[in-house]
Backbone as JSON, one array per atom type, in Angstrom:
{
  "sequence": "MKKLKLNPEFFRRHFAVCLLMAGLGCWFGYDGLVSYPKTPAAELYEKIEKAKAPEGYPLEAFKRQKIKSQYGFAALCLVAAALIGINISAAAFFRFEYDETSFVYDGKRRMLGEVKSVDRSQWKKKGILKLVLEDGTKVVLDAWHHLGVKDFEKMV",
  "N": [[-29.36, 14.97, -6.87], [-27.79, 11.86, -7.39], [-24.41, 10.82, -7.71], [-22.23, 8.82, -9.69], [-19.35, 7.34, -8.33], [-15.82, 6.99, -8.5], [-14.58, 3.77, -7.99], [-12.68, 3.1, -5.23], [-11.14, 0.79, -4.76], [-10.85, -0.4, -7.29], [-9.38, 1.69, -8.48], [-6.99, 1.7, -6.88], [-5.91, -0.9, -7.3], [-5.53, -0.98, -10.13], [-3.9, 1.28, -10.48], [-1.66, 0.48, -9.04], [-0.75, -1.64, -10.64], [-0.22, -0.19, -12.94], [1.91, 1.43, -12.03], [3.74, -0.62, -11.47], [4.18, -1.69, -14.06], [5.31, 0.57, -15.29], [7.6, 0.86, -13.72], [8.93, -1.58, -14.27], [9.32, -1.2, -16.99], [11.12, 0.94, -16.95], [13.25, -0.32, -15.66], [13.96, -2.41, -17.47], [14.6, -0.76, -19.61], [16.82, 0.63, -18.58], [18.63, -1.49, -18.3], [18.92, -2.18, -21.04], [19.88, 0.18, -22.18], [22.03, 1.07, -20.59], [23.23, -0.76, -18.61], [23.64, -3.39, -19.88], [25.08, -2.66, -22.31], [27.54, -1.7, -21.24], [28.63, -3.88, -20.03], [30.95, -6.48, -20.44], [30.74, -8.87, -23.13], [31.2, -11.66, -22.59], [30.98, -11.74, -19.83], [28.34, -10.87, -19.53], [26.99, -12.99, -20.74], [27.56, -15.05, -18.91], [26.34, -14.03, -16.64], [23.64, -14.02, -17.38], [23.1, -16.65, -18.36], [24.16, -18.26, -16.41], [26.42, -19.82, -16.66], [29.57, -20.65, -18.25], [30.39, -19.45, -21.5], [30.23, -21.56, -24.37], [33.08, -22.69, -26.24], [33.97, -20.66, -28.94], [31.49, -19.51, -29.19], [29.2, -17.06, -30.39], [29.56, -14.34, -28.85], [29.24, -11.53, -29.03], [27.07, -11.24, -30.75], [25.16, -12.48, -29.18], [25.06, -10.62, -27.08], [24.08, -8.32, -28.44], [21.56, -9.26, -29.16], [20.36, -9.65, -26.66], [20.32, -7.04, -25.68], [18.53, -5.89, -27.52], [16.29, -7.36, -26.77], [15.81, -6.32, -24.22], [15.09, -3.7, -24.89], [12.69, -4.24, -26.23], [11.13, -5.43, -24.14], [11.03, -3.23, -22.42], [9.61, -1.39, -23.97], [7.12, -2.75, -24.27], [6.25, -2.88, -21.59], [6.07, -0.15, -20.93], [4.13, 0.71, -22.74], [1.99, -0.83, -21.83], [1.7, 0.31, -19.25], [0.92, 2.91, -20.0], [-1.53, 2.39, -21.33], [-3.06, 1.28, -19.24], [-3.07, 3.47, -17.53], [-4.53, 5.29, -19.12], [-6.99, 3.98, -19.15], [-7.68, 4.12, -16.42], [-7.87, 6.91, -16.18], [-10.0, 7.45, -17.94], [-12.1, 6.2, -16.56], [-12.05, 7.74, -14.22], [-12.77, 10.3, -15.14], [-15.28, 9.92, -16.11], [-18.63, 10.88, -16.11], [-21.68, 10.61, -14.5], [-24.88, 11.09, -13.4], [-27.83, 10.65, -11.42], [-31.35, 10.5, -10.62], [-34.59, 9.72, -9.27], [-36.19, 9.96, -11.55], [-34.71, 10.7, -13.76], [-31.54, 10.96, -15.58], [-28.15, 12.16, -15.94], [-26.07, 12.18, -18.6], [-23.21, 12.44, -20.54], [-23.33, 15.16, -20.36], [-25.98, 15.78, -20.81], [-29.32, 15.96, -19.7], [-31.5, 13.31, -19.27], [-34.54, 11.57, -19.47], [-35.74, 8.75, -17.64], [-37.53, 7.35, -19.14], [-36.55, 7.55, -21.7], [-34.91, 5.45, -22.12], [-34.47, 2.89, -24.24], [-33.75, 0.19, -24.36], [-32.43, -2.26, -22.08], [-29.56, -3.98, -21.4], [-28.81, -6.68, -19.59], [-27.15, -8.82, -19.67], [-24.51, -9.2, -18.85], [-24.61, -8.49, -16.26], [-24.98, -10.01, -13.79], [-22.64, -11.58, -13.71], [-20.45, -9.81, -14.24], [-21.16, -7.25, -13.47], [-21.89, -5.34, -15.33], [-23.81, -3.01, -17.01], [-25.79, -2.24, -19.75], [-27.16, 0.36, -21.57], [-29.46, 1.39, -24.05], [-30.46, 4.23, -25.64], [-33.32, 6.15, -26.84], [-32.42, 7.81, -28.91], [-30.36, 6.38, -29.97], [-28.0, 6.47, -28.58], [-25.52, 4.82, -26.69], [-24.97, 3.62, -23.47], [-22.67, 2.51, -21.18], [-22.35, 1.08, -18.12], [-20.3, 0.24, -15.42], [-20.07, -1.63, -12.61], [-17.77, -2.33, -11.26], [-15.96, -0.37, -11.83], [-17.22, 1.95, -10.9], [-18.85, 3.21, -8.01], [-22.24, 3.06, -7.07], [-23.53, 2.22, -9.31], [-24.96, -0.12, -8.91], [-27.19, 0.73, -7.42], [-28.44, 2.38, -9.32], [-29.05, 0.47, -11.27], [-31.09, -0.98, -10.1], [-33.19, 0.77, -10.31], [-33.73, 0.98, -13.04]],
  "CA": [[-28.93, 13.92, -7.79], [-26.69, 10.99, -6.94], [-23.34, 10.72, -8.71], [-21.36, 7.65, -9.64], [-18.02, 7.68, -7.84], [-14.78, 6.02, -8.85], [-14.38, 2.74, -6.97], [-11.29, 3.23, -4.78], [-10.41, -0.49, -4.9], [-10.5, -0.46, -8.71], [-8.3, 2.65, -8.71], [-5.76, 1.25, -6.22], [-5.36, -2.08, -7.98], [-5.06, -0.63, -11.46], [-2.78, 2.21, -10.35], [-0.5, -0.32, -8.62], [-0.26, -2.36, -11.82], [0.35, 0.85, -13.81], [3.23, 1.75, -11.48], [4.59, -1.8, -11.66], [4.57, -1.75, -15.47], [6.22, 1.69, -15.55], [8.87, 0.52, -13.07], [9.59, -2.63, -15.05], [9.75, -0.59, -18.24], [12.35, 1.69, -16.67], [14.3, -1.29, -15.34], [14.4, -3.01, -18.73], [15.24, 0.29, -20.38], [18.15, 0.87, -18.01], [19.48, -2.61, -18.71], [19.2, -2.12, -22.47], [20.6, 1.4, -22.56], [23.2, 1.36, -19.77], [23.87, -1.9, -17.96], [24.11, -4.4, -20.83], [26.15, -2.17, -23.2], [28.84, -1.51, -20.59], [29.1, -5.18, -19.53], [31.6, -7.31, -21.48], [29.85, -9.91, -23.65], [31.39, -12.93, -21.88], [30.42, -11.56, -18.48], [26.88, -10.81, -19.68], [26.55, -14.37, -20.99], [27.64, -15.78, -17.63], [25.33, -13.45, -15.73], [22.3, -14.42, -17.81], [22.98, -18.1, -18.53], [24.71, -18.92, -15.22], [27.44, -20.77, -17.12], [30.54, -20.08, -19.19], [30.02, -19.61, -22.9], [30.98, -22.59, -25.08], [34.18, -22.22, -27.1], [33.55, -20.2, -30.26], [30.11, -18.98, -29.16], [29.19, -15.65, -30.86], [29.18, -13.55, -27.69], [28.78, -10.17, -29.39], [25.72, -11.39, -31.29], [24.35, -12.76, -27.99], [24.9, -9.35, -26.37], [23.19, -7.47, -29.24], [20.21, -9.81, -29.07], [19.87, -9.39, -25.3], [20.03, -5.61, -25.6], [17.28, -5.7, -28.25], [15.21, -7.92, -25.95], [15.53, -5.36, -23.15], [14.33, -2.61, -25.52], [11.33, -4.73, -26.46], [10.44, -5.55, -22.86], [10.8, -1.87, -21.92], [8.52, -0.81, -24.76], [5.86, -3.42, -23.91], [5.85, -2.48, -20.23], [5.67, 1.26, -20.93], [2.85, 0.79, -23.44], [0.99, -1.36, -20.89], [1.49, 1.33, -18.22], [0.16, 3.99, -20.62], [-2.91, 1.93, -21.57], [-3.73, 1.17, -17.94], [-3.28, 4.84, -17.09], [-5.63, 5.85, -19.91], [-8.21, 3.33, -18.65], [-7.99, 4.71, -15.11], [-8.3, 8.29, -16.44], [-11.34, 7.41, -18.53], [-13.04, 5.9, -15.48], [-12.06, 8.86, -13.28], [-13.43, 11.45, -15.73], [-16.64, 9.54, -16.51], [-19.63, 11.57, -15.3], [-23.04, 10.07, -14.6], [-25.69, 11.44, -12.24], [-29.2, 10.15, -11.6], [-32.33, 10.57, -9.55], [-35.67, 8.75, -9.46], [-36.89, 10.11, -12.82], [-33.84, 11.05, -14.87], [-30.09, 10.83, -15.38], [-27.34, 13.05, -16.76], [-24.98, 11.46, -19.25], [-22.6, 13.22, -21.62], [-23.75, 16.55, -20.18], [-27.39, 15.97, -21.16], [-30.3, 15.33, -18.82], [-32.39, 12.41, -20.01], [-35.57, 10.94, -18.65], [-35.62, 7.28, -17.63], [-38.38, 6.86, -20.22], [-35.8, 7.55, -22.95], [-34.15, 4.2, -22.22], [-35.18, 2.0, -25.16], [-33.5, -1.19, -23.94], [-31.43, -2.48, -21.04], [-28.9, -5.28, -21.55], [-28.28, -7.15, -18.31], [-26.53, -10.12, -19.91], [-23.25, -9.28, -18.11], [-24.81, -7.88, -14.95], [-24.72, -10.92, -12.67], [-21.26, -12.08, -13.73], [-19.42, -8.76, -14.28], [-21.65, -5.96, -13.0], [-21.93, -4.4, -16.46], [-25.17, -2.69, -17.44], [-25.75, -1.49, -21.02], [-28.41, 1.03, -21.91], [-29.59, 1.99, -25.38], [-31.46, 5.28, -25.55], [-34.15, 6.32, -28.03], [-31.67, 8.45, -30.0], [-29.29, 5.48, -30.39], [-26.85, 6.58, -27.67], [-25.28, 3.64, -25.86], [-24.34, 3.95, -22.19], [-22.18, 1.31, -20.5], [-22.03, 1.33, -16.71], [-19.56, -0.89, -14.85], [-20.09, -1.54, -11.15], [-16.4, -2.49, -10.75], [-15.29, 0.92, -12.0], [-17.9, 3.03, -10.2], [-19.81, 2.96, -6.95], [-23.53, 3.67, -7.36], [-24.16, 1.57, -10.47], [-25.93, -1.1, -8.41], [-28.42, 1.44, -7.07], [-29.08, 2.81, -10.56], [-29.57, -0.73, -11.95], [-32.37, -1.34, -9.46], [-34.22, 1.71, -10.77], [-33.99, 0.88, -14.48]],
  "C": [[-27.79, 13.14, -7.16], [-25.68, 10.89, -8.07], [-22.63, 9.39, -8.56], [-19.99, 8.13, -9.19], [-17.05, 6.58, -8.23], [-14.58, 5.05, -7.69], [-12.93, 2.79, -6.52], [-10.48, 1.93, -4.91], [-9.97, -0.69, -6.35], [-9.3, 0.45, -8.98], [-6.98, 2.15, -8.13], [-5.12, 0.08, -6.96], [-4.77, -1.72, -9.35], [-3.88, 0.34, -11.42], [-1.51, 1.47, -9.93], [0.1, -1.06, -9.81], [0.37, -1.37, -12.8], [1.75, 1.22, -13.34], [4.21, 0.6, -11.67], [5.09, -1.87, -13.1], [5.55, -0.63, -15.81], [7.59, 1.41, -14.94], [9.64, -0.54, -13.83], [10.11, -2.07, -16.38], [11.04, 0.2, -18.06], [13.52, 0.76, -16.38], [14.87, -1.92, -16.63], [15.12, -1.98, -19.59], [16.64, 0.59, -19.88], [19.11, -0.25, -18.4], [19.88, -2.49, -20.18], [20.04, -0.92, -22.88], [21.93, 1.58, -21.82], [23.93, 0.09, -19.33], [24.46, -2.92, -18.96], [25.21, -3.87, -21.75], [27.51, -2.03, -22.51], [29.41, -2.81, -20.01], [29.76, -5.95, -20.67], [30.7, -8.49, -21.86], [29.98, -11.23, -22.9], [30.78, -12.86, -20.48], [28.89, -11.52, -18.51], [26.31, -12.21, -19.91], [26.51, -15.15, -19.68], [26.57, -15.3, -16.66], [23.93, -13.95, -16.08], [22.13, -15.94, -17.81], [23.48, -18.9, -17.34], [25.69, -20.04, -15.58], [28.4, -20.05, -18.05], [30.07, -20.37, -20.61], [30.84, -20.74, -23.53], [32.04, -21.95, -25.98], [33.62, -21.83, -28.47], [32.14, -19.64, -30.32], [30.14, -17.5, -29.56], [28.68, -14.71, -29.76], [28.66, -12.16, -28.04], [27.36, -10.21, -29.98], [24.73, -11.66, -30.14], [24.03, -11.45, -27.27], [23.94, -8.43, -27.13], [21.74, -7.94, -29.12], [19.6, -9.52, -27.7], [19.54, -7.92, -25.1], [18.72, -5.3, -26.32], [16.09, -6.22, -27.44], [14.82, -6.95, -24.84], [14.74, -4.17, -23.69], [12.88, -3.02, -25.74], [10.53, -4.85, -25.19], [10.1, -4.18, -22.3], [9.62, -1.25, -22.66], [7.17, -1.43, -24.39], [5.36, -2.96, -22.55], [5.38, -1.03, -20.21], [4.35, 1.47, -21.68], [1.74, 0.28, -22.53], [0.67, -0.33, -19.81], [0.64, 2.48, -18.78], [-1.3, 3.59, -20.83], [-3.69, 1.81, -20.27], [-4.02, 2.57, -17.4], [-4.43, 5.52, -17.82], [-6.96, 5.28, -19.43], [-8.63, 3.92, -17.31], [-8.52, 6.14, -15.31], [-9.71, 8.33, -17.01], [-12.39, 7.13, -17.46], [-13.16, 7.08, -14.51], [-12.83, 10.06, -13.83], [-14.85, 11.16, -16.23], [-17.64, 10.2, -15.56], [-21.01, 10.99, -15.59], [-23.75, 10.39, -13.3], [-27.11, 10.93, -12.49], [-30.05, 10.49, -10.38], [-33.45, 9.59, -9.9], [-36.3, 8.8, -10.85], [-35.97, 10.33, -14.02], [-32.38, 10.76, -14.55], [-29.38, 11.81, -16.3], [-26.17, 12.23, -17.27], [-24.5, 12.31, -20.41], [-23.1, 14.67, -21.59], [-25.21, 16.82, -20.49], [-28.28, 15.25, -20.15], [-31.27, 14.51, -19.69], [-33.36, 11.77, -19.03], [-35.38, 9.42, -18.71], [-36.46, 6.66, -18.75], [-37.68, 6.84, -21.57], [-34.97, 6.29, -23.14], [-34.98, 3.22, -23.04], [-34.99, 0.54, -24.75], [-32.38, -1.22, -22.9], [-30.88, -3.89, -21.23], [-28.26, -5.64, -20.22], [-27.53, -8.49, -18.46], [-25.2, -10.29, -19.16], [-23.38, -8.75, -16.68], [-24.44, -8.81, -13.8], [-23.25, -11.33, -12.57], [-20.23, -10.96, -13.58], [-19.87, -7.41, -13.76], [-21.67, -4.9, -14.08], [-23.37, -4.27, -16.94], [-25.06, -1.84, -18.71], [-27.13, -0.94, -21.32], [-28.35, 1.5, -23.35], [-30.74, 2.98, -25.28], [-32.21, 5.42, -26.86], [-33.39, 6.93, -29.2], [-30.48, 7.61, -30.48], [-28.05, 5.54, -29.52], [-26.75, 5.32, -26.82], [-24.51, 4.07, -24.62], [-23.95, 2.63, -21.54], [-21.74, 1.71, -19.1], [-21.41, 0.08, -16.12], [-19.47, -0.71, -13.34], [-18.71, -1.77, -10.53], [-15.67, -1.15, -10.82], [-15.9, 2.01, -11.11], [-18.86, 2.52, -9.12], [-21.11, 3.7, -7.31], [-24.24, 3.02, -8.53], [-25.22, 0.58, -10.01], [-27.26, -0.45, -8.04], [-29.18, 1.89, -8.31], [-29.72, 1.61, -11.28], [-30.91, -1.13, -11.38], [-33.52, -0.46, -9.95], [-34.64, 1.49, -12.21], [-34.83, -0.34, -14.78]]
}
């Protein structure tokens, strides 16, 4: 039986973005938790705005708002890193094997004759193949995520 394998280019690109988002999340978090709180408000204003604060400007409110912004950016980046990591993990743990007459999906061997319909509407543009089996099971194969999908598509 042939097995689908995780596409190394897909993994590298997505893992790099995952690391980037995690790094940015840590950077923003450090600014919001450590750097901004210990910096005097007037100095923080000058650092961010590249100018002196106007007379009577509410510097402490400015500082509080900037700290909150850093918390928000940190949270967004860390959530993005987690979602990308989950996506990579799902692709890495996806198991699909096939031969000329059958395939194994979700731990069950199924005959090619059990495929009720094949949706190739996204095949040419995105390399996505959707199968619907007789029992209603839907199988989505993505040639960007896994090597071997193109060979399987030719058989179906």
